[in-house]
Coordinates of C-alpha atoms in Angstrom, one line a residue:
X122 CA 187.8 81.9 48.3
X123 CA 185.2 84.0 49.3
X124 CA 186.6 87.7 48.8
X125 CA 183.4 89.3 49.0
X126 CA 183.2 87.7 52.7
X127 CA 186.7 88.7 53.7
X128 CA 186.1 92.2 52.6
X129 CA 182.3 92.6 54.5
X130 CA 184.6 91.3 57.6
X131 CA 187.1 93.6 57.6
X132 CA 185.0 96.7 56.4
X133 CA 183.6 95.4 59.4
X134 CA 185.7 95.0 61.9
X135 CA 187.2 98.3 60.7
X136 CA 184.3 100.0 61.5
X137 CA 183.5 99.1 64.9
X138 CA 187.2 100.5 65.3
X139 CA 187.1 103.3 64.3
X140 CA 183.5 104.8 64.6
X141 CA 182.8 103.2 67.8
X142 CA 185.5 101.4 70.2
X143 CA 184.2 99.5 73.4
X144 CA 184.8 100.4 76.7
X145 CA 185.8 99.1 79.5
X146 CA 183.0 98.0 81.5
X147 CA 181.3 96.5 78.0
X148 CA 184.3 94.7 77.8
X149 CA 184.2 93.6 81.6
X150 CA 180.5 92.5 80.8
X151 CA 181.1 90.3 77.6
X152 CA 184.1 88.6 79.6
X153 CA 181.5 87.7 82.9
X154 CA 178.7 85.9 80.4
X155 CA 181.1 83.7 78.5
X156 CA 183.0 83.1 82.3
X157 CA 179.3 81.9 83.5
X158 CA 178.4 80.2 80.0
X159 CA 182.0 78.3 79.6
X160 CA 182.3 74.5 81.6
X161 CA 183.7 74.2 84.5
X162 CA 187.3 71.0 84.5
X163 CA 185.4 67.6 84.0
X164 CA 186.8 64.8 85.7
X165 CA 189.1 62.1 84.7
X166 CA 191.6 61.5 82.0
X167 CA 191.2 61.9 78.2
X168 CA 193.4 59.3 76.2
X169 CA 193.9 60.4 72.8
X170 CA 195.4 60.0 69.5
X171 CA 197.9 62.8 68.5
X172 CA 200.4 63.5 65.4
X173 CA 203.7 65.1 66.3
X174 CA 207.1 64.9 63.7
X175 CA 205.3 62.1 61.4
X176 CA 204.0 59.9 63.9
X177 CA 200.5 59.2 65.7
X178 CA 200.9 58.4 69.0
X179 CA 199.1 57.9 71.8
X180 CA 198.7 61.0 74.9
X181 CA 196.9 61.2 77.9
X182 CA 195.8 64.5 79.3
X183 CA 193.1 66.1 81.8
X184 CA 190.6 67.2 80.6
X185 CA 191.2 71.0 80.8
X186 CA 194.2 70.6 79.3
X187 CA 196.8 70.1 82.1
X188 CA 199.6 66.9 82.2
X189 CA 200.2 66.1 78.6
X190 CA 201.9 62.3 78.9
X191 CA 202.5 60.0 76.3
X192 CA 201.7 56.6 76.5
X193 CA 204.4 54.6 75.7
X194 CA 206.9 55.4 73.1
X195 CA 207.0 51.8 71.8
X196 CA 203.7 52.2 69.5
X197 CA 204.3 54.3 66.9
X198 CA 201.9 54.5 64.6
X199 CA 199.4 54.0 67.5
X200 CA 195.5 55.1 66.7
X201 CA 191.7 54.6 67.8
X202 CA 192.4 54.4 71.7
X203 CA 189.2 52.5 73.5
X204 CA 190.0 52.2 77.1
X205 CA 188.6 48.4 79.1
X206 CA 186.1 48.8 81.6
X207 CA 188.6 48.2 83.9
X208 CA 189.5 51.8 83.1
X209 CA 193.5 49.8 83.0
X210 CA 193.8 48.6 79.9
X211 CA 193.7 50.2 76.5
X212 CA 193.0 48.8 73.3
X213 CA 194.5 50.6 70.1
X214 CA 195.1 49.7 66.6
X215 CA 199.5 49.9 66.1
X216 CA 201.0 49.7 62.6
X217 CA 204.4 48.5 64.1
X218 CA 204.6 44.6 62.9
X219 CA 203.5 45.9 59.4
X220 CA 200.1 46.0 58.8
X221 CA 197.4 47.9 61.0
X222 CA 196.3 44.8 63.7
X223 CA 194.5 45.1 67.3
X224 CA 196.7 45.3 69.8
X225 CA 196.0 45.8 73.8
X226 CA 198.8 47.8 76.5
X227 CA 198.1 47.1 79.7
X228 CA 201.0 49.0 81.9
X229 CA 204.0 48.1 79.9
X230 CA 202.6 45.0 78.4
X231 CA 201.8 45.0 74.6
X232 CA 199.7 42.2 73.4
X233 CA 198.5 41.8 69.7
X234 CA 195.2 40.3 69.0
X235 CA 194.9 40.3 65.5
X236 CA 197.0 38.4 62.7
X237 CA 196.4 38.0 59.4
X238 CA 193.2 40.4 58.6
X239 CA 194.7 42.8 56.0
X240 CA 193.0 45.8 58.3
X241 CA 192.0 45.7 61.5
X242 CA 190.7 49.5 63.5
X243 CA 188.3 51.0 65.6
X244 CA 188.2 48.4 68.8
X245 CA 185.5 48.9 71.1
X246 CA 185.0 47.0 74.6
X247 CA 182.0 45.1 76.0
X248 CA 180.6 46.2 78.8
X249 CA 182.1 42.8 80.5
X250 CA 185.0 43.4 79.2
X251 CA 185.2 40.2 78.2
X252 CA 185.3 40.7 73.8
X253 CA 185.9 43.7 71.5
X254 CA 184.1 44.4 68.1
X255 CA 186.8 46.1 65.7
X256 CA 186.6 46.9 61.9
X257 CA 187.9 44.7 59.4
X258 CA 189.0 44.4 55.8
X259 CA 190.1 40.9 56.1
X260 CA 186.8 39.5 53.6
X261 CA 187.4 42.2 50.7
X262 CA 185.4 45.4 52.3
X263 CA 184.8 46.7 55.6
X264 CA 183.1 44.5 58.0
X265 CA 182.1 45.0 61.6
X266 CA 183.8 41.8 63.9
X267 CA 183.7 40.4 67.1
X268 CA 186.3 38.7 69.6
X269 CA 187.4 37.4 72.3
X270 CA 188.8 40.0 74.5
X271 CA 192.7 37.6 73.6
X272 CA 191.7 37.7 70.4
X273 CA 190.2 34.0 69.9
X274 CA 187.2 33.2 68.3
X275 CA 187.3 36.1 65.4
X276 CA 183.5 36.5 64.2
X277 CA 181.8 38.6 60.9
X278 CA 178.7 40.2 61.7
X279 CA 177.9 42.3 58.7
X280 CA 179.6 39.7 56.4
X281 CA 176.0 40.0 54.7
X282 CA 176.3 43.6 52.5
X283 CA 179.2 44.7 50.4
X284 CA 179.1 48.3 52.1
X285 CA 181.9 49.6 54.3
X286 CA 180.8 48.9 57.5
X287 CA 182.8 50.8 60.2
X288 CA 183.1 52.5 63.7
X289 CA 181.7 49.7 66.0
X290 CA 180.4 51.1 69.5
X291 CA 179.0 48.8 72.1
X292 CA 175.9 49.6 74.2
X293 CA 176.1 50.2 77.9
X294 CA 173.8 47.2 78.4
X295 CA 175.7 45.1 75.6
X296 CA 172.6 44.4 73.9
X297 CA 173.6 46.4 71.1
X298 CA 176.9 47.2 69.1
X299 CA 175.9 50.4 66.5
X300 CA 178.3 51.2 63.8
X301 CA 178.5 53.2 60.3
X302 CA 177.1 52.1 57.1
X303 CA 177.4 52.4 53.5
X304 CA 174.7 50.1 52.5
X305 CA 172.3 52.7 51.3
X306 CA 174.6 55.0 49.2
X307 CA 174.2 57.4 52.4
X308 CA 176.5 57.3 55.8
X309 CA 173.6 55.8 58.1
X310 CA 173.8 54.5 61.9
X311 CA 173.6 51.1 62.1
X312 CA 172.6 48.2 65.3
X313 CA 173.2 44.7 65.1
X314 CA 173.1 42.4 68.3
X315 CA 175.6 41.9 70.4
X316 CA 175.7 39.0 70.7
X317 CA 174.6 37.7 67.5
X318 CA 176.3 34.5 66.0
X319 CA 175.5 34.8 62.6
X320 CA 173.3 35.9 60.0
X321 CA 173.1 39.0 61.8
X322 CA 170.6 41.4 60.7
X323 CA 171.1 45.2 60.9
X324 CA 168.4 47.5 61.5
X325 CA 169.5 50.9 60.5
X326 CA 168.5 53.8 62.7
X327 CA 168.8 57.2 60.8
X328 CA 166.7 55.7 57.6
X329 CA 167.3 59.7 56.3
X330 CA 169.0 61.4 53.5
X331 CA 171.9 62.8 55.4
X332 CA 175.3 61.6 56.6
X333 CA 175.6 60.2 60.0
X334 CA 178.1 58.8 61.0
X335 CA 180.5 57.8 64.0
X336 CA 178.3 57.3 66.6
X337 CA 178.8 57.4 70.2
X338 CA 176.6 55.4 73.0
X339 CA 176.0 57.3 76.5
X340 CA 177.0 56.0 79.5
X341 CA 173.9 54.9 80.7
X342 CA 172.9 53.0 76.7
X343 CA 169.9 55.8 76.2
X344 CA 171.5 58.6 73.8
X345 CA 173.6 57.9 70.4
X346 CA 176.1 61.3 70.0
X347 CA 176.7 61.3 66.4
X348 CA 178.4 63.3 63.3
X349 CA 176.0 64.6 60.6
X350 CA 175.3 66.4 58.0
X351 CA 171.4 67.3 58.3
X352 CA 172.0 71.2 58.7
X353 CA 174.5 71.5 55.7
X354 CA 177.6 71.8 58.4
X355 CA 179.6 68.4 59.8
X356 CA 178.5 69.0 63.3
X357 CA 177.9 66.9 66.4
X358 CA 174.4 65.9 67.8
X359 CA 173.0 64.0 70.8
X360 CA 170.0 61.6 69.9
X361 CA 167.1 60.0 72.5
X362 CA 168.0 55.6 71.4
X363 CA 165.1 53.2 70.8
X364 CA 165.5 49.5 69.0
X365 CA 165.0 51.1 66.3
X366 CA 165.5 54.7 65.6
X367 CA 167.4 57.6 66.9
X368 CA 164.9 59.9 67.7
X369 CA 164.4 63.4 68.7
X370 CA 168.5 64.5 67.8
X371 CA 169.6 67.6 68.5
X372 CA 172.9 69.7 67.5
X373 CA 175.2 70.6 70.4
X374 CA 178.7 71.8 67.7
X375 CA 178.5 74.6 65.8
X376 CA 181.8 75.2 64.2
X377 CA 181.2 74.0 60.7
X378 CA 182.7 70.2 60.9
X379 CA 182.9 68.2 63.9
X380 CA 184.3 64.9 64.6
X381 CA 184.8 62.2 66.9
X382 CA 182.5 62.8 69.6
X383 CA 183.2 60.9 72.9
X384 CA 181.4 60.3 76.0
X385 CA 182.8 62.0 79.8
X386 CA 181.8 59.0 82.0
X387 CA 179.7 60.8 83.9
X388 CA 177.4 61.6 80.9
X389 CA 177.6 65.4 81.4
X390 CA 180.1 66.4 78.6
X391 CA 181.2 65.2 74.9
X392 CA 184.7 65.6 74.0
X393 CA 185.4 65.4 70.0
X394 CA 188.1 66.7 67.8
X395 CA 187.3 69.9 65.4
X396 CA 189.5 70.0 62.6
X397 CA 190.7 73.3 61.4
X398 CA 192.4 74.6 58.3
X399 CA 196.1 74.5 60.5
X400 CA 195.5 72.3 63.1
X401 CA 193.1 69.6 64.3
X402 CA 192.1 69.9 68.1
X403 CA 190.4 68.3 70.8
X404 CA 186.7 70.0 72.6
X405 CA 184.5 70.1 75.1
X406 CA 181.2 70.8 75.5
X407 CA 178.2 69.9 78.1
X408 CA 176.0 67.6 76.4
X409 CA 173.3 70.4 77.4
X410 CA 174.5 73.0 75.1
X411 CA 176.9 75.5 75.9
X412 CA 180.8 77.1 74.9
X413 CA 183.1 74.2 73.7
X414 CA 186.8 74.5 75.7
X415 CA 189.7 73.6 73.7
X416 CA 192.0 71.2 75.4
X417 CA 195.3 73.2 74.9
X418 CA 198.8 72.5 75.3
X419 CA 199.0 69.2 73.7
X420 CA 199.2 68.4 70.0
X421 CA 198.0 70.1 67.0
X422 CA 197.0 67.1 65.2
X423 CA 194.6 65.1 66.9
X424 CA 192.5 62.3 65.3
X425 CA 190.0 60.6 68.0
X426 CA 190.2 60.8 72.0
X427 CA 188.1 58.8 75.1
X428 CA 187.3 59.4 78.7
X429 CA 188.2 57.5 81.3
X430 CA 187.1 57.6 84.6
X431 CA 190.0 56.4 85.9
X432 CA 192.7 59.7 86.3
X433 CA 195.9 57.0 86.8
X434 CA 196.2 56.1 82.9
X435 CA 199.8 57.8 82.6
X436 CA 202.5 57.8 80.5
X437 CA 206.1 59.7 79.8
X438 CA 206.1 63.3 79.5
X439 CA 205.4 64.6 76.7
X440 CA 206.7 67.0 74.2
X441 CA 205.5 68.9 71.1
X442 CA 208.9 67.6 69.9
X443 CA 209.3 64.7 71.3
X444 CA 210.5 62.6 67.5
X445 CA 212.7 64.5 66.3
X446 CA 213.0 66.8 63.6
X447 CA 211.7 64.9 59.9
X448 CA 214.2 66.7 58.2
X449 CA 216.3 69.6 58.3
X450 CA 216.3 72.5 56.6
X451 CA 219.3 73.8 55.2
X452 CA 218.6 77.7 53.5
X453 CA 220.6 78.5 50.6
X454 CA 221.5 82.3 51.4
X455 CA 222.2 84.7 48.5
X456 CA 225.5 86.6 47.7
X457 CA 225.6 89.6 50.5
X458 CA 225.3 92.4 47.7
X459 CA 221.9 90.6 46.2
X460 CA 219.6 92.7 47.9
X461 CA 218.0 89.6 49.3
X462 CA 218.7 87.3 52.1
X463 CA 218.0 83.9 50.1
X464 CA 218.3 81.7 46.9
X465 CA 216.1 79.9 44.9
X466 CA 217.8 76.4 44.3
X467 CA 216.8 74.2 41.9
X468 CA 215.2 71.4 42.4
X469 CA 216.3 67.3 41.3
X470 CA 213.8 65.5 43.1
X471 CA 210.9 66.9 41.0
X472 CA 210.6 67.1 37.3
X473 CA 208.6 70.0 35.9
X474 CA 208.4 70.5 32.0
X475 CA 208.2 73.6 30.8
X476 CA 208.8 75.6 33.7
X477 CA 211.2 76.6 36.7
X478 CA 212.2 73.8 38.7
X479 CA 213.0 76.0 41.5
X480 CA 211.9 76.6 45.0
X481 CA 213.1 78.9 47.5
X482 CA 215.8 78.5 49.9
X483 CA 213.9 78.7 52.7
X484 CA 211.7 75.3 51.9
X485 CA 213.8 73.1 49.6
X486 CA 214.2 70.1 51.9
X487 CA 211.5 70.2 53.3
X488 CA 210.1 69.8 48.9
X489 CA 212.8 66.6 48.8
X490 CA 211.9 65.2 52.1
X491 CA 208.1 65.4 51.5
X492 CA 208.9 64.0 47.9
X493 CA 210.6 61.0 49.7
X494 CA 208.3 60.1 52.2
X495 CA 205.1 60.3 49.5
X496 CA 207.5 57.4 47.7
X497 CA 208.0 55.4 50.7
X498 CA 204.3 55.7 51.9
X499 CA 202.6 55.3 48.3
X500 CA 204.9 52.8 46.9
X501 CA 205.3 54.6 43.7
X502 CA 207.3 58.2 43.2
X503 CA 203.7 60.1 42.0
X504 CA 205.5 63.3 42.9
X505 CA 208.5 62.9 40.5
X506 CA 206.8 65.0 38.0
X507 CA 204.7 68.1 39.0
X508 CA 202.2 70.5 37.3
X509 CA 203.8 74.2 38.6
X510 CA 206.3 75.5 40.3
X511 CA 207.8 79.0 40.2
X512 CA 206.2 81.2 38.1
X513 CA 208.5 84.0 36.8
X514 CA 208.1 87.8 38.5
X515 CA 206.5 89.2 35.1
X516 CA 204.4 86.4 34.6
X517 CA 200.4 87.6 34.0
X518 CA 197.2 86.4 34.8
X519 CA 193.5 86.5 34.1
X520 CA 190.7 85.5 36.2
X521 CA 191.7 81.9 36.4
X522 CA 195.2 82.8 38.8
X523 CA 197.0 85.6 40.7
X524 CA 199.3 87.9 39.1
X525 CA 200.9 88.2 42.8
X526 CA 200.4 84.1 43.3
X527 CA 202.5 82.3 46.0
X528 CA 204.4 80.2 42.8
X529 CA 206.2 83.7 42.4
X530 CA 207.8 83.4 45.9
X531 CA 208.7 79.9 44.9
X532 CA 207.2 77.9 47.8
X533 CA 204.1 76.6 46.0
X534 CA 203.2 73.4 43.8
X535 CA 201.4 72.0 41.8
X536 CA 200.5 68.3 41.4
X537 CA 199.4 66.7 38.9
X538 CA 196.0 67.2 38.7
X539 CA 195.0 63.6 37.2
X540 CA 196.7 60.1 38.2
X541 CA 195.4 57.1 37.8
X542 CA 194.0 55.7 41.7
X543 CA 193.8 59.3 42.5
X544 CA 190.5 60.4 44.6
X545 CA 189.6 63.4 45.9
X546 CA 187.5 64.6 48.7
X547 CA 185.8 67.7 49.8
X548 CA 185.9 69.5 53.3
X549 CA 183.8 72.0 54.0
X550 CA 185.7 73.9 57.0
X551 CA 184.6 77.1 58.2
X552 CA 182.9 78.5 55.1
X553 CA 185.6 77.9 51.6
X554 CA 185.7 74.7 50.7
X555 CA 188.6 72.8 50.8
X556 CA 189.3 69.1 48.9
X557 CA 191.8 66.0 50.7
X558 CA 194.3 64.1 48.0
X559 CA 194.5 60.8 48.4
X560 CA 196.8 58.4 46.4
X561 CA 195.4 54.3 45.7
X562 CA 198.4 52.6 47.5
X563 CA 201.0 50.6 45.4
X564 CA 201.0 47.5 47.2
X565 CA 198.1 46.7 48.4
X566 CA 197.7 44.0 50.8
X567 CA 197.6 46.7 54.0
X568 CA 200.8 47.1 54.7
X569 CA 200.5 50.8 53.0
X570 CA 197.3 52.9 53.3
X571 CA 194.2 52.5 55.1
X572 CA 190.3 52.5 52.9
X573 CA 188.7 55.3 52.4
X574 CA 185.5 56.2 54.4
X575 CA 184.6 59.1 52.7
X576 CA 182.7 59.7 49.4
X577 CA 185.6 61.2 47.0
X578 CA 184.1 64.1 44.9
X579 CA 183.4 64.1 41.2
X580 CA 185.0 66.3 39.4
X581 CA 183.9 65.5 35.7
X582 CA 182.0 67.2 32.9
X583 CA 179.0 64.8 33.4
X584 CA 178.6 65.7 37.1
X585 CA 179.3 69.1 36.4
X586 CA 177.5 69.8 34.0
X587 CA 174.3 66.8 33.3
X588 CA 173.8 65.4 36.9
X589 CA 174.7 69.0 39.0
X590 CA 174.9 71.4 36.8
X591 CA 175.8 74.6 38.9
X592 CA 177.1 72.6 42.2
X593 CA 180.5 71.4 40.6
X594 CA 180.0 68.1 41.1
X595 CA 178.8 65.1 42.6
X596 CA 179.8 62.5 45.1
X597 CA 180.2 59.2 43.8
X598 CA 180.7 55.9 45.2
X599 CA 183.5 55.1 47.7
X600 CA 186.1 52.6 45.9
X601 CA 187.5 49.7 47.3
X602 CA 191.3 49.6 47.9
X603 CA 193.8 51.3 50.4
X604 CA 194.8 54.7 50.2
X605 CA 197.3 57.3 51.5
X606 CA 196.1 60.5 52.1
X607 CA 198.4 62.4 51.5
X608 CA 197.4 66.3 52.3
X609 CA 198.1 65.1 55.6
X610 CA 201.6 63.4 54.5
X611 CA 202.1 67.4 53.1
X612 CA 200.9 69.2 56.3
X613 CA 202.9 67.4 58.6
X614 CA 206.2 68.9 56.2
X615 CA 205.0 72.5 56.6
X616 CA 203.2 72.5 53.4
X617 CA 199.5 73.3 53.2
X618 CA 196.8 73.2 50.8
X619 CA 194.1 76.1 50.3
X620 CA 191.2 76.5 50.0
X621 CA 189.2 76.8 46.5
X622 CA 188.2 80.0 44.3
X623 CA 184.5 80.5 45.2
X624 CA 184.2 84.7 43.9
X625 CA 181.7 86.3 41.7
X626 CA 184.1 86.5 38.6
X627 CA 185.5 82.6 39.6
X628 CA 183.7 80.0 41.2
X629 CA 185.3 76.9 41.3
X630 CA 181.3 74.7 40.6
X631 CA 180.9 76.5 37.4
X632 CA 185.3 76.4 36.1
X633 CA 186.9 73.8 37.7
X634 CA 190.1 75.6 37.5
X635 CA 188.6 77.1 40.6
X636 CA 189.0 74.2 42.6
X637 CA 192.8 74.1 43.3
X638 CA 192.8 71.2 45.2
X639 CA 196.2 70.7 43.3
X640 CA 198.0 73.0 45.1
X641 CA 199.9 72.9 47.8
X642 CA 202.1 76.1 49.2
X643 CA 204.2 76.5 52.5
X644 CA 204.2 80.6 54.0
X645 CA 205.9 79.6 57.2
X646 CA 203.8 82.4 58.6
X647 CA 205.5 85.2 56.4
X648 CA 202.6 87.5 54.3
X649 CA 202.9 86.8 50.3
X650 CA 205.2 90.2 50.3
X651 CA 208.0 89.4 52.4
X652 CA 208.5 85.8 51.0
X653 CA 208.9 87.6 47.3
X654 CA 211.4 90.2 49.4
X655 CA 213.9 86.8 51.0
X656 CA 214.2 85.4 46.8
X657 CA 213.7 89.1 45.2
X658 CA 215.5 92.5 45.9
X659 CA 213.1 95.5 46.6
X660 CA 214.0 97.1 43.4
X661 CA 213.0 93.9 41.7
X662 CA 209.5 94.5 42.7
X663 CA 208.2 97.9 42.0
X664 CA 206.9 96.6 39.0
X665 CA 204.9 94.0 40.1
X666 CA 204.3 95.1 43.7
X667 CA 203.4 98.9 43.9
X668 CA 200.3 99.2 45.7
X669 CA 198.9 102.8 43.6
X670 CA 199.6 100.8 40.5
X671 CA 198.2 97.3 41.5
X672 CA 195.1 99.5 42.6
X673 CA 194.5 101.2 39.7
X674 CA 194.6 97.9 38.0
X675 CA 191.6 96.9 40.0
X676 CA 193.1 95.4 42.9
X677 CA 190.7 95.9 46.5
X678 CA 192.6 97.2 49.2
X679 CA 192.5 95.0 51.1
X680 CA 193.5 92.3 49.7
X681 CA 196.6 94.4 48.7
X682 CA 196.7 94.7 52.1
X683 CA 196.7 91.2 52.4
X684 CA 199.7 90.8 50.6
X685 CA 201.8 92.6 53.1
X686 CA 203.0 95.3 50.5
X687 CA 203.9 98.7 51.3
X688 CA 201.2 101.1 51.7
X689 CA 201.6 104.7 50.9
X690 CA 199.9 106.8 53.4
X691 CA 196.4 106.6 52.3
X692 CA 195.7 103.1 52.8
X693 CA 196.4 103.3 56.9
X694 CA 192.8 102.1 57.0
X695 CA 193.3 98.8 56.6
X696 CA 196.5 99.1 59.4
X697 CA 194.2 98.9 62.0
X698 CA 193.7 95.4 61.3
X699 CA 195.6 92.7 62.2
X700 CA 195.7 90.1 59.0

């Protein structure tokens, strides 16, 4: 975690608050400026794939965030919506019959189009509505396929390469299908002829050293929006299209990690997914540049979005908790004279050798539910053994860990650091490095997991010190097979990952322990001290968490403040800020 950066930000904010507060006229002027730059509400209707209570389903909403509705209740899990040219039919992928297959939904009529092809996803319609292109794992790697709109005559367009080809999109004139491919060793945007029948020639539009992916064609076919890391961040770009290249690419988003662009029907706006550490909302930005606007009031985590001009697409009223709770939390109450409200509970679903197999009684049920769900989704009991749980209150740490660790509150778990079939993918969000953990599915027939599309990270000694010294490792080739996103499963049960350490004295790039990809915790909006007080009496914490003693031991004031530790009068300055 960038401690120096956090400290600088807090100090800067403190200076602004205490030395030169803004007057009302300046505040109003800035608000007017932001309002002038904000986009007006575009027309049409969004169709969004989003998660609520562990289930992915399809929702519709107005671009201004009003009138959220669930498309249908019998689709889950459902992803990758694509609207037909008639504006009435939605193609999608669903796992309702056991494996991921392509379906169409028109009104209340659901029709299955693919069968026996292991994994099928990412449908896209031809402009005349007669064909659907999609990605499939039918031949041992991801390829781009085309079939008739009724599911007949499926044809593999990219069987010439064993590299993953995925995320197809059809041009407005029907001449081209653009897609993402790993053929060059990096993600690049390729095209094949839309009417190709055999020996299709794929043309690399990117032809660069960067990662370009997830193309989306403009309604007039003259431009392609796509995701690229060419400026060091994962952002949305718009470029002009020619038959053999994309040209004059310009960046239109700047949040640090943006994905899955889609065009408005009039070609003036782009909607996209913008992952954050705690949520994954939809934003809309003008194609010519401007201030993005969030699509509020819906589920916190979305995976993709499409835009239709037909505002009549609708469904049932949507609720952010419509599927019910994934588990029931029944806290273990402490005796009335304990000095704290809750007890630590012995955990029997996971075994910890040489430590305390306990968690706070406020989070233990969510952990047990996550253990059971992971076993179901992965096909084996990955969490039956863990590396760390609750630590003793008097445990001391060196620079590789924190004496004020969330482990001591009974709200943190370290999974196994390595496991056969485990892969980790690096994600740089908001200037910090996070990791997404994938587990190879125990059954490789398409009923569990999905193919990996992002390259995993190599943290081996050779990668860190021979191939890329000082960089913490390198990407490695995308493995074949089916994997389960464990990080996503944990999030659904309230267990969040943390960012890697990147301080001056302790940096994940030079010390693998700092990567922390194995660490998840459940804070529930509490500060560390509040979480500790739930399971320990105040007197028990005096030796561990006393402001002056921590300050003398070398803890920076802002860190003590962020932990929520009671402060003496001299520390008043930190409380002009809100964490």
